[in-house]
Short mmCIF file of C-alpha atoms in Angstrom, two decimals:
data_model
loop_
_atom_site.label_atom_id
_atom_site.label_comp_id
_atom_site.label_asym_id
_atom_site.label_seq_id
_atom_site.Cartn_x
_atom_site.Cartn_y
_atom_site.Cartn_z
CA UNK A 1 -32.00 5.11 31.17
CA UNK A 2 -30.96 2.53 33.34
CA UNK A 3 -32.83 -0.20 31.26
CA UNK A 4 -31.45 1.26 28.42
CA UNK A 5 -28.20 0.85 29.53
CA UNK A 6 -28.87 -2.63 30.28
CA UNK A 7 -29.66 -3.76 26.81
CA UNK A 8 -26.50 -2.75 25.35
CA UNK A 9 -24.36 -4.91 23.37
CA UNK A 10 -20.84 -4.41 23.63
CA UNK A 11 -19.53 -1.34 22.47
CA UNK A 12 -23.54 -0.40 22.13
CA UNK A 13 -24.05 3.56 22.59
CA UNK A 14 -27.24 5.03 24.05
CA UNK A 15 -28.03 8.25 24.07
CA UNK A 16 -31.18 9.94 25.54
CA UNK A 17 -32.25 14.14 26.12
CA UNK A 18 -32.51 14.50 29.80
CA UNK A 19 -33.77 16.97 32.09
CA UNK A 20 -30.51 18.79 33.72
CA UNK A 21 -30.83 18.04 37.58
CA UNK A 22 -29.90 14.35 36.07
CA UNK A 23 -26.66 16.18 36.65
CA UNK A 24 -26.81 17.03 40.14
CA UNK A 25 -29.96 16.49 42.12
CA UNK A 26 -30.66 13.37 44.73
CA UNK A 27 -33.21 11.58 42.72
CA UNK A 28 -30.53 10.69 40.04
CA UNK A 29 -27.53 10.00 42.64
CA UNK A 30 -27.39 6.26 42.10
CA UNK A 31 -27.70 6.41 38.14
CA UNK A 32 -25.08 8.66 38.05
CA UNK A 33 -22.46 6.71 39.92
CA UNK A 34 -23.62 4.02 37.86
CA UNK A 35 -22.69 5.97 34.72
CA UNK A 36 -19.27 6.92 35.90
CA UNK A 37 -18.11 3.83 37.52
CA UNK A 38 -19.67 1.39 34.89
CA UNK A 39 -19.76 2.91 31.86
CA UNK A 40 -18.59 5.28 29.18
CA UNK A 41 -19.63 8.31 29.36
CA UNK A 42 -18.21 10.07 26.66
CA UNK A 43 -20.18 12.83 25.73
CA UNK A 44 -22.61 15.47 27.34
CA UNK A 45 -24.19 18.01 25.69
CA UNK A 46 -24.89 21.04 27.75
CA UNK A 47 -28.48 22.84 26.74
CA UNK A 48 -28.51 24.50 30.34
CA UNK A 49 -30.62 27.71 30.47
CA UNK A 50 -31.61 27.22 26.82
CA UNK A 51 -35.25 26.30 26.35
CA UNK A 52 -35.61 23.05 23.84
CA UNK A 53 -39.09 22.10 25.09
CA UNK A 54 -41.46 24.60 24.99
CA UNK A 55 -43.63 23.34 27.76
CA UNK A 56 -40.77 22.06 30.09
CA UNK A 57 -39.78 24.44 33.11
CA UNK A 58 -36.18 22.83 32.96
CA UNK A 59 -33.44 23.02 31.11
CA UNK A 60 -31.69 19.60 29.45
CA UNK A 61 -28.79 17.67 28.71
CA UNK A 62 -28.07 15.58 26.47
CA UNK A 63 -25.44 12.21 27.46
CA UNK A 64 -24.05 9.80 25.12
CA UNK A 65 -22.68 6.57 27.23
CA UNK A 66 -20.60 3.55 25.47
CA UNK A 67 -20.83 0.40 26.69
CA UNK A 68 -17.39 -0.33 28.03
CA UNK A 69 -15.16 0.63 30.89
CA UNK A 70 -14.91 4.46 31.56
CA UNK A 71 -12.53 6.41 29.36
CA UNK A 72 -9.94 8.82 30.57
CA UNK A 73 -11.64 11.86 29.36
CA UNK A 74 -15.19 13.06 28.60
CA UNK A 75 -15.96 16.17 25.80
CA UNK A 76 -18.59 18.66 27.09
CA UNK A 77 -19.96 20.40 24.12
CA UNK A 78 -22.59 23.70 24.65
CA UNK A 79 -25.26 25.28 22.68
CA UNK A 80 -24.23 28.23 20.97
CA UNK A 81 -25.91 31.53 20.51
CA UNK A 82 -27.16 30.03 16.80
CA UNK A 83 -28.21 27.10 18.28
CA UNK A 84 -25.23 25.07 16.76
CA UNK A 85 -23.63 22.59 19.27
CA UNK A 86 -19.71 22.72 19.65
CA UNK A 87 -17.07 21.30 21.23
CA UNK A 88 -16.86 23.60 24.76
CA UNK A 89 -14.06 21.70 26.88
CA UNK A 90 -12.25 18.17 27.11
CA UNK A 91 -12.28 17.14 30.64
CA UNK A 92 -10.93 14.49 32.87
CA UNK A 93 -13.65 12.64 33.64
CA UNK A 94 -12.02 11.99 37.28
CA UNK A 95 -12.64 16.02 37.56
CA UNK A 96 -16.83 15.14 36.75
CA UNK A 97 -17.44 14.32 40.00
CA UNK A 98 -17.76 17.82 42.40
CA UNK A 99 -19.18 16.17 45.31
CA UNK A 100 -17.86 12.84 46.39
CA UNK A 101 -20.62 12.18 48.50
CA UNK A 102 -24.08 12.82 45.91
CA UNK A 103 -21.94 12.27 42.81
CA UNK A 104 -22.85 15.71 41.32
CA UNK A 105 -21.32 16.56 37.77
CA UNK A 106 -19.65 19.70 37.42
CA UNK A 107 -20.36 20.30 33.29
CA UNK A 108 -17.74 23.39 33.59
CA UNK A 109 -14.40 24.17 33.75
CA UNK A 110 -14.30 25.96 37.13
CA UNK A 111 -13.21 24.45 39.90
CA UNK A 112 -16.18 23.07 41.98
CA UNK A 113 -16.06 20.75 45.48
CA UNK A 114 -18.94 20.20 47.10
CA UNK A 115 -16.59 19.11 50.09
CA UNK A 116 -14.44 22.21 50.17
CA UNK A 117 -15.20 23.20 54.12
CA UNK A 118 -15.89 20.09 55.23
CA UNK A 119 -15.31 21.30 59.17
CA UNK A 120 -17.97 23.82 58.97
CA UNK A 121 -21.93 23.88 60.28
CA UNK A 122 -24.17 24.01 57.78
CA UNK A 123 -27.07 26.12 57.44
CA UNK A 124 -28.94 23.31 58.20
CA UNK A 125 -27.44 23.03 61.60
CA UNK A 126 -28.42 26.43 62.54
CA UNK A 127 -31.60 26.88 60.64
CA UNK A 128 -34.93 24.94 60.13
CA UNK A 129 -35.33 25.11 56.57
CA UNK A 130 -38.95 24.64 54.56
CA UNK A 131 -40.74 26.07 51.42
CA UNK A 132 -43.56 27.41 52.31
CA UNK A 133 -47.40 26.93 51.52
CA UNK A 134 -48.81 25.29 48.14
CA UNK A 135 -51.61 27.77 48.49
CA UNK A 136 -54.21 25.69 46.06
CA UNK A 137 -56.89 23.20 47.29
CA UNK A 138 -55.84 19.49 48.78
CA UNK A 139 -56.28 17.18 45.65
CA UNK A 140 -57.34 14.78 48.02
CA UNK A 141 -59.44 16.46 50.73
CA UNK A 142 -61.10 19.80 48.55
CA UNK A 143 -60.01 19.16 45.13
CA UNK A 144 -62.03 22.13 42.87
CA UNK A 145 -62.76 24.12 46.18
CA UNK A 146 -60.43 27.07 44.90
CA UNK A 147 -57.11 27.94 43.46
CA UNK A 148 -54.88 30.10 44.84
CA UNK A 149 -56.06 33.27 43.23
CA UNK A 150 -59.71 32.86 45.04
CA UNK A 151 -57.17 33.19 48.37
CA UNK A 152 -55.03 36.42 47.52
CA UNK A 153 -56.38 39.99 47.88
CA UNK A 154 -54.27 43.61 47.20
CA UNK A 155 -56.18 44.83 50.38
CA UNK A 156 -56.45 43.44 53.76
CA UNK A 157 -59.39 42.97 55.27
CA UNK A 158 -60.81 40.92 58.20
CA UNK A 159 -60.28 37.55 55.69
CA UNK A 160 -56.98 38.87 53.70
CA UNK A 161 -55.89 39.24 56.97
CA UNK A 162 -51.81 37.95 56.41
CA UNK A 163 -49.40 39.85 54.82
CA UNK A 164 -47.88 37.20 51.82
CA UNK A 165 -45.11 37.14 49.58
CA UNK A 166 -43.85 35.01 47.11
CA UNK A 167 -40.42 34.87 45.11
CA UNK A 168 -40.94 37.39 42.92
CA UNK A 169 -41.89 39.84 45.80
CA UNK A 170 -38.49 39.54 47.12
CA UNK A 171 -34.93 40.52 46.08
CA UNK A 172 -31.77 41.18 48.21
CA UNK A 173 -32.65 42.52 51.03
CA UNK A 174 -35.90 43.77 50.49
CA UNK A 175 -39.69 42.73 50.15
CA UNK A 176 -41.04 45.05 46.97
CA UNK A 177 -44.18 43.58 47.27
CA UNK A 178 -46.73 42.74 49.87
CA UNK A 179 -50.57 41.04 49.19
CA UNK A 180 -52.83 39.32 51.69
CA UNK A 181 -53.82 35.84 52.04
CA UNK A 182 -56.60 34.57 53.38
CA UNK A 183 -56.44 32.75 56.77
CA UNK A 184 -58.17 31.25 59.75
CA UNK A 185 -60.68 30.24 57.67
CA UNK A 186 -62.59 27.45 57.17
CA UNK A 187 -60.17 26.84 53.65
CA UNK A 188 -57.11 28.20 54.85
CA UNK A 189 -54.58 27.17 55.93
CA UNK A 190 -56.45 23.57 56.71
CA UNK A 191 -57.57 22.89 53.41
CA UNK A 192 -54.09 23.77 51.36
CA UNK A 193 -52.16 21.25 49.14
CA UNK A 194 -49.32 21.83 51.57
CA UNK A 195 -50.42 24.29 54.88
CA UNK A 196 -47.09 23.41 56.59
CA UNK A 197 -47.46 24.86 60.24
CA UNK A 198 -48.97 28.15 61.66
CA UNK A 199 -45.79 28.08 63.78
CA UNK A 200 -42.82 28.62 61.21
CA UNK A 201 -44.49 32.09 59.87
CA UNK A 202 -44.25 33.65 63.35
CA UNK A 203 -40.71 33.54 63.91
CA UNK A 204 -37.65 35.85 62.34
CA UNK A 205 -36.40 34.34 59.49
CA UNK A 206 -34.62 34.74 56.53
CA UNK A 207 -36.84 34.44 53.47
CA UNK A 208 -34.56 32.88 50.34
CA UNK A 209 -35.50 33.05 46.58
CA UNK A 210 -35.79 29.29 44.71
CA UNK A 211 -33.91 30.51 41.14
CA UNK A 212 -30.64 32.00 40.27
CA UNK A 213 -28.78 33.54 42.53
CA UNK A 214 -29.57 33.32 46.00
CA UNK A 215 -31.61 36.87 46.73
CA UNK A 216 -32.10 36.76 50.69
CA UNK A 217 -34.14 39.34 53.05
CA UNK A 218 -35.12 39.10 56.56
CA UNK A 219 -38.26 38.84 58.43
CA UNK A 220 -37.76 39.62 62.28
CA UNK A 221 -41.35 41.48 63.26
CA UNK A 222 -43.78 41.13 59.83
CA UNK A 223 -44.44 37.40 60.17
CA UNK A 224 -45.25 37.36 56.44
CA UNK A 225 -46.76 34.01 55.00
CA UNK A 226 -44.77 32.87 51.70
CA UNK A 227 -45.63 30.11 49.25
CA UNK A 228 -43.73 26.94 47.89
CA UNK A 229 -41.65 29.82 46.05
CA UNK A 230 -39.43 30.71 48.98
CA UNK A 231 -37.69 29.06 51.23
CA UNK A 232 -37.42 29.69 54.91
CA UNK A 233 -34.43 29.95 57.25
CA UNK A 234 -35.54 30.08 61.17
CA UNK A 235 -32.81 29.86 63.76
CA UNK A 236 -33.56 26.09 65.68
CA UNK A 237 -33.48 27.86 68.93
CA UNK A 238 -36.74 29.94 67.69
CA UNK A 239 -38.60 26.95 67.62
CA UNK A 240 -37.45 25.37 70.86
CA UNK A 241 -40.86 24.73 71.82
CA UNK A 242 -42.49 24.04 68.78
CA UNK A 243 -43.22 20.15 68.28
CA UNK A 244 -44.49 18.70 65.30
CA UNK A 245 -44.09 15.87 62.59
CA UNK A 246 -42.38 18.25 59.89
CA UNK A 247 -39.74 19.14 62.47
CA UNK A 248 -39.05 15.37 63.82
CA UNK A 249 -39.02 13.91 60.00
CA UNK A 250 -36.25 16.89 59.43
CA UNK A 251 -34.29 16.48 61.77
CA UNK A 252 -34.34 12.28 61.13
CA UNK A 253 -33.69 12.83 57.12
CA UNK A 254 -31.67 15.60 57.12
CA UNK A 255 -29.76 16.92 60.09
CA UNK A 256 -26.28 15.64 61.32
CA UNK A 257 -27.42 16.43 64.95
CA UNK A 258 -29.82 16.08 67.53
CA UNK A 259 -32.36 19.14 68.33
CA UNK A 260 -30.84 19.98 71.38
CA UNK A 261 -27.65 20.32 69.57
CA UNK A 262 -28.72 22.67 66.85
CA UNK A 263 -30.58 24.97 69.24
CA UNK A 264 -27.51 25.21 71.23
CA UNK A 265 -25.19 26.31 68.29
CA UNK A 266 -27.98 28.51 66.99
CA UNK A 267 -27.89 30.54 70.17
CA UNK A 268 -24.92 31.37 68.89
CA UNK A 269 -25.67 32.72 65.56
CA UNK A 270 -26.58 36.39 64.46
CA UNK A 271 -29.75 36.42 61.70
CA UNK A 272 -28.32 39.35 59.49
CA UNK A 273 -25.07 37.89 60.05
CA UNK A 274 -26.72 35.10 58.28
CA UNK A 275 -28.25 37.16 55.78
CA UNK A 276 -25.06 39.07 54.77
CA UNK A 277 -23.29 35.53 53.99
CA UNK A 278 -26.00 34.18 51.99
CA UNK A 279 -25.90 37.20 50.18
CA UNK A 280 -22.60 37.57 49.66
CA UNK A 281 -20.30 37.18 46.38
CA UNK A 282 -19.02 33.91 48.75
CA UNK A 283 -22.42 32.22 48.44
CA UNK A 284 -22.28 32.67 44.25
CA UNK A 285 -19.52 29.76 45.13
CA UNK A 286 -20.85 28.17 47.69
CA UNK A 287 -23.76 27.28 45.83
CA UNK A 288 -22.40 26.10 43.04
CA UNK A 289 -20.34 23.35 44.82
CA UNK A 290 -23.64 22.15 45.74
CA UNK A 291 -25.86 22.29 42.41
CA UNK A 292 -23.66 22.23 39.43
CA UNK A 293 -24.62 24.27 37.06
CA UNK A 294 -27.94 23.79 37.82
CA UNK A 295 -30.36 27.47 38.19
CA UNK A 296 -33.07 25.72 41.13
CA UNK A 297 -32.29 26.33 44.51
CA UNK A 298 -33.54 23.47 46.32
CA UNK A 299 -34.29 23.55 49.86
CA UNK A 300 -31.07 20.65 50.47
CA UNK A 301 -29.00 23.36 48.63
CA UNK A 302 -29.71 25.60 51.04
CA UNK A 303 -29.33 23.68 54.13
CA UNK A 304 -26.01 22.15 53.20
CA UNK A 305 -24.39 25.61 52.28
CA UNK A 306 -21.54 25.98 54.94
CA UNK A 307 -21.26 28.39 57.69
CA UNK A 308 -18.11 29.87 58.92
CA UNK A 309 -18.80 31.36 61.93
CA UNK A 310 -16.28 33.79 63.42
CA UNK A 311 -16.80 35.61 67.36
CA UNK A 312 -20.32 37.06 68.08
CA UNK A 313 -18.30 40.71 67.62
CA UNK A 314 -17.46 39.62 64.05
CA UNK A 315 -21.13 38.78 63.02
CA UNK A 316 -21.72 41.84 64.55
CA UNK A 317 -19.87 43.69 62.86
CA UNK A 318 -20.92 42.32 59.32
CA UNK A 319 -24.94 42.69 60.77
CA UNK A 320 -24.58 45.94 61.11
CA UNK A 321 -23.55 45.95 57.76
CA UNK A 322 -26.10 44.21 56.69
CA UNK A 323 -28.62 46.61 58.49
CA UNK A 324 -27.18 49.76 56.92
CA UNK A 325 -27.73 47.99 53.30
CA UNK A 326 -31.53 47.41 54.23
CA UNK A 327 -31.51 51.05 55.02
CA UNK A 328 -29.67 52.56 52.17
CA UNK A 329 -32.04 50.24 49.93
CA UNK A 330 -35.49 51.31 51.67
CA UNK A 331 -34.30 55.06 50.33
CA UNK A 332 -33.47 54.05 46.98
CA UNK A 333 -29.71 55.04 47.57
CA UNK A 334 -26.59 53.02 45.93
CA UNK A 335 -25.11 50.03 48.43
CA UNK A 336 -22.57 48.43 46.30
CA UNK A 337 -19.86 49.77 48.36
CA UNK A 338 -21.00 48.79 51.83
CA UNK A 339 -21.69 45.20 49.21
CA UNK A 340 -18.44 45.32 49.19
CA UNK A 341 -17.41 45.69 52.25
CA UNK A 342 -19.12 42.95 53.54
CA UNK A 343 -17.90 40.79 50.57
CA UNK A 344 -14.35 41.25 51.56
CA UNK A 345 -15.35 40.53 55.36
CA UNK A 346 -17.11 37.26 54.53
CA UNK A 347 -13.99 36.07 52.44
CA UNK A 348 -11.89 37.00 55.16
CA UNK A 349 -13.77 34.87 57.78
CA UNK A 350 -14.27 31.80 55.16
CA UNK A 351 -10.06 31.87 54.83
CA UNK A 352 -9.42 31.97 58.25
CA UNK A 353 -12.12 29.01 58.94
#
């Protein structure tokens, strides 16, 4: 794109399909800003959640860019149900920009800013976050040993010997269900694309789906193993003496604060109150100030999702909550209401600040 762009004559257009995070992940950051500050960007056609490739596990976009300074406005035009492509809104493109800070586009016409509680933690502050194993052979180190079916068992026996889940196990809070993975073993976890550390599956932590809406359940006792699928949420002070290369590279790419920091303010924090927020009608919002329209949750969406954090008595209150849901679930009984009760409570406490 960007050489594209550069071999445009005045008043040149270029136009390209695109894959969709162009519109909000960090890869893309600097091309967009680019795009809006140079250029303009007149047109984007929205294919999001419609499948054009049949191969492709994203959805696309489609931008048309003029060469010449940015316009005032920019037309956002959506597939329809026949496939047709109309006109969908007129925007200002000085309202494209939701997030000041990794230039993500909002392609709607709801109100979006990924700066919105800008005097909160994030989760990230609170909570280690990491994906979990890519449970197939090391390309580099046992490439053709075994994929990640030779690995998995419905029974556990002295090799399936870890309870594992992966995304589609999970839902709100509950794990529906449970297989074993093989471990200690001369193949696993040592000889995995990505073993991560034996560590981060024996604390509590909240285990987080990687598509849609965010579908959240907690792990305090089970120390299940989860794949690349799921993404992990451990409270900092749980790992207070836990030191390791994954954890120092996080906290020098990612974190605002120094260790000693974060396990200090996550002394502080209640898991299921955790839980309850994340899956919350509040987070539906949340998360969209940080992805767009996008349908991925990436692990920097959930780390930079902000955390209001009211008393210890007030997280209680909304964990308990949150523990009478997991109950009324396990029987198969009807939660919406208690749902909504803590929906209204987590508003509440993101008003007040």
């Amino acid at each position: 794109m960007e050489c594209s762009l550069g071999l445009l004559g005045s008043d040149g257009i270029f136009s390209m399909i695109v894959p969709y995070p162009l519109t909000n992940q960090e890869y893309a950051k600097k091309l967009r800003k680019i795009v809006t500050e140079e250029y303009d960007i007149f047109e984007i056609a929205d294919l999001n959640g419609t499948k054009i490739f049949e191969n492709a596990e994203v959805s696309n976009c489609i931008t048309f860019i003029r060469n010449r300074k940015p316009g005032l406005n920019l037309r956002i035009t959506h597939i329809q149900d026949d496939k047709s492509i109309k006109e969908f809104i007129l925007k200002p493109i000085a309202q494209l920009m939701q997030d000041e800070k990794k230039y993500v586009w909002n392609l709607t016409d709801e109100i979006r800013d990924g700066n919105r509680y800008p005097h909160l933690n994030v989760l990230g502050d609170l909570c280690y976050i990491s994906v979990g194993l890519v449970v197939n052979a090391d390309e580099k180190t046992a490439k053709g040993e075994f994929k990640k079916e030779d690995l998995i068992s419905i029974h556990k026996d002295k090799i399936h010997c870890r309870e594992y889940v992966e995304a589609k196990d999970i839902e709100k809070y509950k794990i529906r269900r449970v297989r074993y993975l093989e471990w200690n073993t001369t193949r696993c976890p040592d000889k995995l694309r990505r073993p991560t550390f034996r560590a981060l599956y024996d604390c509590p932590k909240l285990l987080l789906n990687s598509m849609g809406t965010i579908n959240g359940t907690i792990d305090i006792a089970n120390h299940f193993l989860h794949n690349h699928s799921i993404t992990c949420a451990v409270l900092w002070k749980d790992l207070k003496t836990v030191k390791n290369k994954s954890i120092s590279s996080c906290v020098k790419k990612y974190c605002r604060f120094n260790r000693e920091k974060m396990e200090a303010l996550s002394n502080n924090v209640d898991l299921y109150y955790l839980l309850g927020v994340l899956n919350s009608s509040k987070a539906v919002s949340l998360l969209s100030d940080l992805r767009g329209g996008a349908m991925n949750i990436y692990p920097e969406h959930i780390r930079n999702i902000p955390i209001a954090l009211p008393s210890q008595h007030e997280q209680k209150v909304v964990g308990d909550l949150v523990r009478e849901i997991i109950e009324t679930k396990s029987r198969g009984e009807d939660f919406s209401s208690l749902q909504r009760h803590v929906d209204a409570l987590i508003e509440d406490i993101y008003f007040r600040g």
